[in-house]
Amino acid sequence: MDIKTLYDANINNITIAKNAFDALYSAFGRHIESWQHEVADRLTSSHWTGTAANHAQARIQLLGTELQSAHSELDFVGKALAKAAEQFALAQSHLVYALDDAKAAKLNVAPDGTITWDKEPTSANYAGAGAETTAIAISNRITAALNEAAHADQEISARLNHFATNASDGTGLDAATVAKDQAAETARERIPPAGTDPASVKQWWNGLSDSERQKFINDHPDQVGNLDGIPAVARDQANRINMKNAKQNLQLQLDHLGPEPPHKIDGGQGPITNPDWMAWDAKNIDLREKLKGIGDIESRLDGKKLAARGNTPAFLLGFDTKGNGRAIVSVNNPDTADNVVTFVPGTTSKFAAVSGDVDKADEMVKAATTEGRTKSTAAIAWVGYDAPQNKIPDAAMDHFAENAEKDLARFQVGLRSTHEGAPSHNILMGHSYGTLAVGYTMRDLKPPVDDVILVGSPGVGVDHAKELNIDPSHVYVARGSEDTGMYAVARSEWFRQDPMSSDFGARHLQAGDSDHSHYWNPGGDAVKEFGRVIAGTWRP
């Protein structure tokens, strides 16, 4: 697709073709009704019996089915043409607006899309000091419009070819074919349910037009934003809508929480803590923490913290405030990055505290970029499970890790499904209790990852690295000399072999004097080692 073709396209011709098929569909329907009344019904009421009558009636019944099938196929063609007209018109309008804006900005757009401008300040056609920035933005809009039209062209061609084949070889007269075509039409209009295989989700998404995708994002952001197999850019857009809606809802709840009840009441034998106050206080704290968490995410996505992180973009790949909440934030786009690391935090991690985990992701991107300067890295803070919120007794239990397995594995499959170009180098990383979630997922579901990093691990549910369904030479463990608390050592007995043991069979990373909470200190030994593994430059 080129600029001239799209700009000069007469979209009205598609509408004319669509109207012609609609007229044919209506006329054909009337003919079927006439045939049914004049032929089929008369034959049924004729009292004709015998072998010949039975054969004739069977053939008439089959012919009726074939006519109805052909009628449905004509309807599908008309709807496909209508959708094509809508898609092409939208792409054309995007192109026209971009070209108009270029003209208003005194930019010259060549037929091949190249943009030039007058750089002489004294010239009447001088485009201004910000011309280059404007030109880049408009060039991106033109490219997007052309890609949008090319996608629509490919889609309508494939659909019309399919219906043409059905018509030419007779399969379009078969009720089973029509049922399959109807199912395909219905599937386009329905979002796959949560838990659907990411490859199937991606196939469904690829079959939609840009306008259909945008409609699903706008109308069902909660479903699109949390569905593995949807590309990162679309999930981010949907989840920003989710977050905006959630912020308004949480603030509304806070505003209507009412005044604080008395802290103490008379219990008959002296003052006791008021149960109403306890409920009010818990709700108040939860709402305020979640609102602060949203503020922190907003700051990293497009606020002051974004600038402080060198304007490295972040993408919101998952969002939910129910319970402890879920938040999945990627530093850089995992669909285009060469290296993609998913970081699973441990005990006390929750949506409201995701900011600290995103800081760790930022440091890993920085470290990996320093190591592998020619390759790009995306680091994902995956608060996508209900982590234990206290050391005792929750962190001694494994059901939190078990409950994380399916979601974490499916997320990894989704990263593979949506990645563009050559497969990325994917790393799954856990810290503290998060290593147990990683271990159980690797052990039980074999997600498609290339390396595993276990930091400050209390054990991962296996006795040897090979039980993680990956070559042990691709399993890395780290523990700082100051990480001597119950998290890193004592609990290893609860979750099988200590990963730092030589018997476990993993590679050891240098972590210096890190304690349990500071492996990601900027410039520290541990985060440098993480960067080497992520960039693929680590050597024994």
PDB file of N, CA, C and O in Angstrom, residues 250 285-297 305 319-329 348-358 383 385 389:
ATOM      1  N   LEU A 250     -12.266   3.952  43.376  1.00  0.00           N
ATOM      2  CA  LEU A 250     -11.652   3.924  44.703  1.00  0.00           C
ATOM      3  C   LEU A 250     -11.824   5.257  45.420  1.00  0.00           C
ATOM      4  O   LEU A 250     -12.102   5.294  46.632  1.00  0.00           O
ATOM      5  N   ILE A 285      -7.390   2.213  55.085  1.00  0.00           N
ATOM      6  CA  ILE A 285      -5.993   1.932  54.733  1.00  0.00           C
ATOM      7  C   ILE A 285      -5.911   1.296  53.350  1.00  0.00           C
ATOM      8  O   ILE A 285      -5.072   1.663  52.515  1.00  0.00           O
ATOM      9  N   ASP A 286      -6.797   0.314  53.080  1.00  0.00           N
ATOM     10  CA  ASP A 286      -6.784  -0.381  51.790  1.00  0.00           C
ATOM     11  C   ASP A 286      -7.024   0.589  50.641  1.00  0.00           C
ATOM     12  O   ASP A 286      -6.290   0.572  49.631  1.00  0.00           O
ATOM     13  N   LEU A 287      -8.024   1.449  50.777  1.00  0.00           N
ATOM     14  CA  LEU A 287      -8.348   2.403  49.708  1.00  0.00           C
ATOM     15  C   LEU A 287      -7.204   3.386  49.478  1.00  0.00           C
ATOM     16  O   LEU A 287      -6.834   3.671  48.332  1.00  0.00           O
ATOM     17  N   ARG A 288      -6.641   3.898  50.572  1.00  0.00           N
ATOM     18  CA  ARG A 288      -5.558   4.880  50.432  1.00  0.00           C
ATOM     19  C   ARG A 288      -4.299   4.238  49.847  1.00  0.00           C
ATOM     20  O   ARG A 288      -3.594   4.855  49.035  1.00  0.00           O
ATOM     21  N   GLU A 289      -3.994   3.009  50.249  1.00  0.00           N
ATOM     22  CA  GLU A 289      -2.825   2.319  49.697  1.00  0.00           C
ATOM     23  C   GLU A 289      -2.990   2.084  48.195  1.00  0.00           C
ATOM     24  O   GLU A 289      -2.047   2.267  47.417  1.00  0.00           O
ATOM     25  N   LYS A 290      -4.182   1.677  47.800  1.00  0.00           N
ATOM     26  CA  LYS A 290      -4.409   1.406  46.380  1.00  0.00           C
ATOM     27  C   LYS A 290      -4.377   2.687  45.553  1.00  0.00           C
ATOM     28  O   LYS A 290      -3.844   2.693  44.432  1.00  0.00           O
ATOM     29  N   LEU A 291      -4.921   3.756  46.078  1.00  0.00           N
ATOM     30  CA  LEU A 291      -4.851   5.029  45.363  1.00  0.00           C
ATOM     31  C   LEU A 291      -3.409   5.507  45.232  1.00  0.00           C
ATOM     32  O   LEU A 291      -3.005   6.025  44.178  1.00  0.00           O
ATOM     33  N   LYS A 292      -2.628   5.312  46.285  1.00  0.00           N
ATOM     34  CA  LYS A 292      -1.211   5.664  46.199  1.00  0.00           C
ATOM     35  C   LYS A 292      -0.500   4.781  45.178  1.00  0.00           C
ATOM     36  O   LYS A 292       0.352   5.251  44.410  1.00  0.00           O
ATOM     37  N   GLY A 293      -0.860   3.487  45.170  1.00  0.00           N
ATOM     38  CA  GLY A 293      -0.259   2.577  44.197  1.00  0.00           C
ATOM     39  C   GLY A 293      -0.550   3.008  42.772  1.00  0.00           C
ATOM     40  O   GLY A 293       0.335   2.969  41.908  1.00  0.00           O
ATOM     41  N   ILE A 294      -1.784   3.438  42.522  1.00  0.00           N
ATOM     42  CA  ILE A 294      -2.132   3.935  41.189  1.00  0.00           C
ATOM     43  C   ILE A 294      -1.326   5.180  40.860  1.00  0.00           C
ATOM     44  O   ILE A 294      -0.815   5.343  39.738  1.00  0.00           O
ATOM     45  N   GLY A 295      -1.187   6.059  41.839  1.00  0.00           N
ATOM     46  CA  GLY A 295      -0.383   7.262  41.616  1.00  0.00           C
ATOM     47  C   GLY A 295       1.057   6.926  41.272  1.00  0.00           C
ATOM     48  O   GLY A 295       1.659   7.561  40.395  1.00  0.00           O
ATOM     49  N   ASP A 296       1.616   5.925  41.946  1.00  0.00           N
ATOM     50  CA  ASP A 296       2.995   5.510  41.662  1.00  0.00           C
ATOM     51  C   ASP A 296       3.117   4.951  40.243  1.00  0.00           C
ATOM     52  O   ASP A 296       4.092   5.227  39.527  1.00  0.00           O
ATOM     53  N   ILE A 297       2.130   4.150  39.843  1.00  0.00           N
ATOM     54  CA  ILE A 297       2.164   3.586  38.487  1.00  0.00           C
ATOM     55  C   ILE A 297       2.038   4.692  37.455  1.00  0.00           C
ATOM     56  O   ILE A 297       2.763   4.720  36.452  1.00  0.00           O
ATOM     57  N   LYS A 305       8.584  10.338  37.342  1.00  0.00           N
ATOM     58  CA  LYS A 305       9.475   9.192  37.455  1.00  0.00           C
ATOM     59  C   LYS A 305       9.913   8.696  36.083  1.00  0.00           C
ATOM     60  O   LYS A 305      10.996   8.140  35.926  1.00  0.00           O
ATOM     61  N   PHE A 319      -3.755  -5.386  35.220  1.00  0.00           N
ATOM     62  CA  PHE A 319      -4.208  -4.471  36.262  1.00  0.00           C
ATOM     63  C   PHE A 319      -5.511  -4.967  36.859  1.00  0.00           C
ATOM     64  O   PHE A 319      -6.449  -5.324  36.137  1.00  0.00           O
ATOM     65  N   ASP A 320      -5.572  -5.002  38.194  1.00  0.00           N
ATOM     66  CA  ASP A 320      -6.785  -5.400  38.901  1.00  0.00           C
ATOM     67  C   ASP A 320      -6.631  -4.990  40.363  1.00  0.00           C
ATOM     68  O   ASP A 320      -5.577  -5.232  40.959  1.00  0.00           O
ATOM     69  N   THR A 321      -7.636  -4.368  40.931  1.00  0.00           N
ATOM     70  CA  THR A 321      -7.535  -3.913  42.320  1.00  0.00           C
ATOM     71  C   THR A 321      -8.272  -4.829  43.295  1.00  0.00           C
ATOM     72  O   THR A 321      -8.303  -4.551  44.487  1.00  0.00           O
ATOM     73  N   LYS A 322      -8.839  -5.926  42.818  1.00  0.00           N
ATOM     74  CA  LYS A 322      -9.561  -6.826  43.723  1.00  0.00           C
ATOM     75  C   LYS A 322      -8.584  -7.477  44.702  1.00  0.00           C
ATOM     76  O   LYS A 322      -7.488  -7.871  44.322  1.00  0.00           O
ATOM     77  N   GLY A 323      -9.003  -7.623  45.960  1.00  0.00           N
ATOM     78  CA  GLY A 323      -8.148  -8.239  46.963  1.00  0.00           C
ATOM     79  C   GLY A 323      -6.858  -7.458  47.135  1.00  0.00           C
ATOM     80  O   GLY A 323      -6.861  -6.236  47.294  1.00  0.00           O
ATOM     81  N   ASN A 324      -5.734  -8.177  47.096  1.00  0.00           N
ATOM     82  CA  ASN A 324      -4.430  -7.511  47.165  1.00  0.00           C
ATOM     83  C   ASN A 324      -4.083  -6.817  45.858  1.00  0.00           C
ATOM     84  O   ASN A 324      -3.166  -6.000  45.812  1.00  0.00           O
ATOM     85  N   GLY A 325      -4.829  -7.159  44.791  1.00  0.00           N
ATOM     86  CA  GLY A 325      -4.614  -6.515  43.502  1.00  0.00           C
ATOM     87  C   GLY A 325      -3.525  -7.167  42.674  1.00  0.00           C
ATOM     88  O   GLY A 325      -2.672  -7.899  43.180  1.00  0.00           O
ATOM     89  N   ARG A 326      -3.573  -6.906  41.389  1.00  0.00           N
ATOM     90  CA  ARG A 326      -2.573  -7.397  40.441  1.00  0.00           C
ATOM     91  C   ARG A 326      -2.062  -6.216  39.627  1.00  0.00           C
ATOM     92  O   ARG A 326      -2.829  -5.316  39.272  1.00  0.00           O
ATOM     93  N   ALA A 327      -0.785  -6.229  39.327  1.00  0.00           N
ATOM     94  CA  ALA A 327      -0.208  -5.217  38.439  1.00  0.00           C
ATOM     95  C   ALA A 327       0.989  -5.834  37.733  1.00  0.00           C
ATOM     96  O   ALA A 327       1.867  -6.414  38.378  1.00  0.00           O
ATOM     97  N   ILE A 328       1.009  -5.744  36.413  1.00  0.00           N
ATOM     98  CA  ILE A 328       2.122  -6.254  35.614  1.00  0.00           C
ATOM     99  C   ILE A 328       2.639  -5.082  34.789  1.00  0.00           C
ATOM    100  O   ILE A 328       1.927  -4.556  33.928  1.00  0.00           O
ATOM    101  N   VAL A 329       3.857  -4.650  35.085  1.00  0.00           N
ATOM    102  CA  VAL A 329       4.428  -3.463  34.434  1.00  0.00           C
ATOM    103  C   VAL A 329       5.721  -3.855  33.737  1.00  0.00           C
ATOM    104  O   VAL A 329       6.616  -4.439  34.355  1.00  0.00           O
ATOM    105  N   THR A 348       4.922 -10.141  50.743  1.00  0.00           N
ATOM    106  CA  THR A 348       4.439  -8.757  50.916  1.00  0.00           C
ATOM    107  C   THR A 348       4.236  -8.026  49.591  1.00  0.00           C
ATOM    108  O   THR A 348       3.779  -6.883  49.591  1.00  0.00           O
ATOM    109  N   SER A 349       4.566  -8.663  48.466  1.00  0.00           N
ATOM    110  CA  SER A 349       4.337  -7.977  47.193  1.00  0.00           C
ATOM    111  C   SER A 349       2.832  -7.916  46.917  1.00  0.00           C
ATOM    112  O   SER A 349       2.090  -8.851  47.195  1.00  0.00           O
ATOM    113  N   LYS A 350       2.391  -6.789  46.400  1.00  0.00           N
ATOM    114  CA  LYS A 350       0.997  -6.583  46.047  1.00  0.00           C
ATOM    115  C   LYS A 350       0.906  -5.384  45.121  1.00  0.00           C
ATOM    116  O   LYS A 350       1.875  -4.637  44.939  1.00  0.00           O
ATOM    117  N   PHE A 351      -0.279  -5.211  44.576  1.00  0.00           N
ATOM    118  CA  PHE A 351      -0.498  -4.129  43.622  1.00  0.00           C
ATOM    119  C   PHE A 351      -0.067  -2.769  44.166  1.00  0.00           C
ATOM    120  O   PHE A 351       0.608  -1.998  43.497  1.00  0.00           O
ATOM    121  N   ALA A 352      -0.432  -2.480  45.415  1.00  0.00           N
ATOM    122  CA  ALA A 352      -0.175  -1.151  45.972  1.00  0.00           C
ATOM    123  C   ALA A 352       1.302  -0.861  46.147  1.00  0.00           C
ATOM    124  O   ALA A 352       1.705   0.294  46.285  1.00  0.00           O
ATOM    125  N   ALA A 353       2.147  -1.914  46.150  1.00  0.00           N
ATOM    126  CA  ALA A 353       3.586  -1.728  46.365  1.00  0.00           C
ATOM    127  C   ALA A 353       4.404  -2.045  45.117  1.00  0.00           C
ATOM    128  O   ALA A 353       5.620  -2.240  45.199  1.00  0.00           O
ATOM    129  N   VAL A 354       3.752  -2.090  43.950  1.00  0.00           N
ATOM    130  CA  VAL A 354       4.451  -2.515  42.734  1.00  0.00           C
ATOM    131  C   VAL A 354       5.553  -1.539  42.323  1.00  0.00           C
ATOM    132  O   VAL A 354       6.487  -1.909  41.595  1.00  0.00           O
ATOM    133  N   SER A 355       5.481  -0.301  42.790  1.00  0.00           N
ATOM    134  CA  SER A 355       6.462   0.702  42.388  1.00  0.00           C
ATOM    135  C   SER A 355       7.892   0.243  42.665  1.00  0.00           C
ATOM    136  O   SER A 355       8.793   0.440  41.842  1.00  0.00           O
ATOM    137  N   GLY A 356       8.104  -0.378  43.838  1.00  0.00           N
ATOM    138  CA  GLY A 356       9.445  -0.852  44.167  1.00  0.00           C
ATOM    139  C   GLY A 356       9.906  -1.952  43.240  1.00  0.00           C
ATOM    140  O   GLY A 356      11.098  -2.038  42.909  1.00  0.00           O
ATOM    141  N   ASP A 357       8.984  -2.799  42.788  1.00  0.00           N
ATOM    142  CA  ASP A 357       9.346  -3.867  41.859  1.00  0.00           C
ATOM    143  C   ASP A 357       9.654  -3.311  40.473  1.00  0.00           C
ATOM    144  O   ASP A 357      10.516  -3.830  39.763  1.00  0.00           O
ATOM    145  N   VAL A 358       8.959  -2.245  40.086  1.00  0.00           N
ATOM    146  CA  VAL A 358       9.260  -1.597  38.806  1.00  0.00           C
ATOM    147  C   VAL A 358      10.634  -0.936  38.868  1.00  0.00           C
ATOM    148  O   VAL A 358      11.377  -0.922  37.873  1.00  0.00           O
ATOM    149  N   VAL A 383       3.536  -8.762  39.258  1.00  0.00           N
ATOM    150  CA  VAL A 383       2.744  -8.954  40.469  1.00  0.00           C
ATOM    151  C   VAL A 383       1.395  -9.485  39.984  1.00  0.00           C
ATOM    152  O   VAL A 383       0.376  -8.808  40.030  1.00  0.00           O
ATOM    153  N   TYR A 385       0.080 -12.521  40.941  1.00  0.00           N
ATOM    154  CA  TYR A 385      -0.453 -13.579  41.806  1.00  0.00           C
ATOM    155  C   TYR A 385      -0.654 -13.033  43.210  1.00  0.00           C
ATOM    156  O   TYR A 385      -0.149 -11.959  43.553  1.00  0.00           O
ATOM    157  N   GLN A 389       1.394 -12.402  52.505  1.00  0.00           N
ATOM    158  CA  GLN A 389       1.568 -11.047  53.012  1.00  0.00           C
ATOM    159  C   GLN A 389       2.280 -10.989  54.358  1.00  0.00           C
ATOM    160  O   GLN A 389       2.475  -9.926  54.909  1.00  0.00           O
TER     161      GLN A 389
END
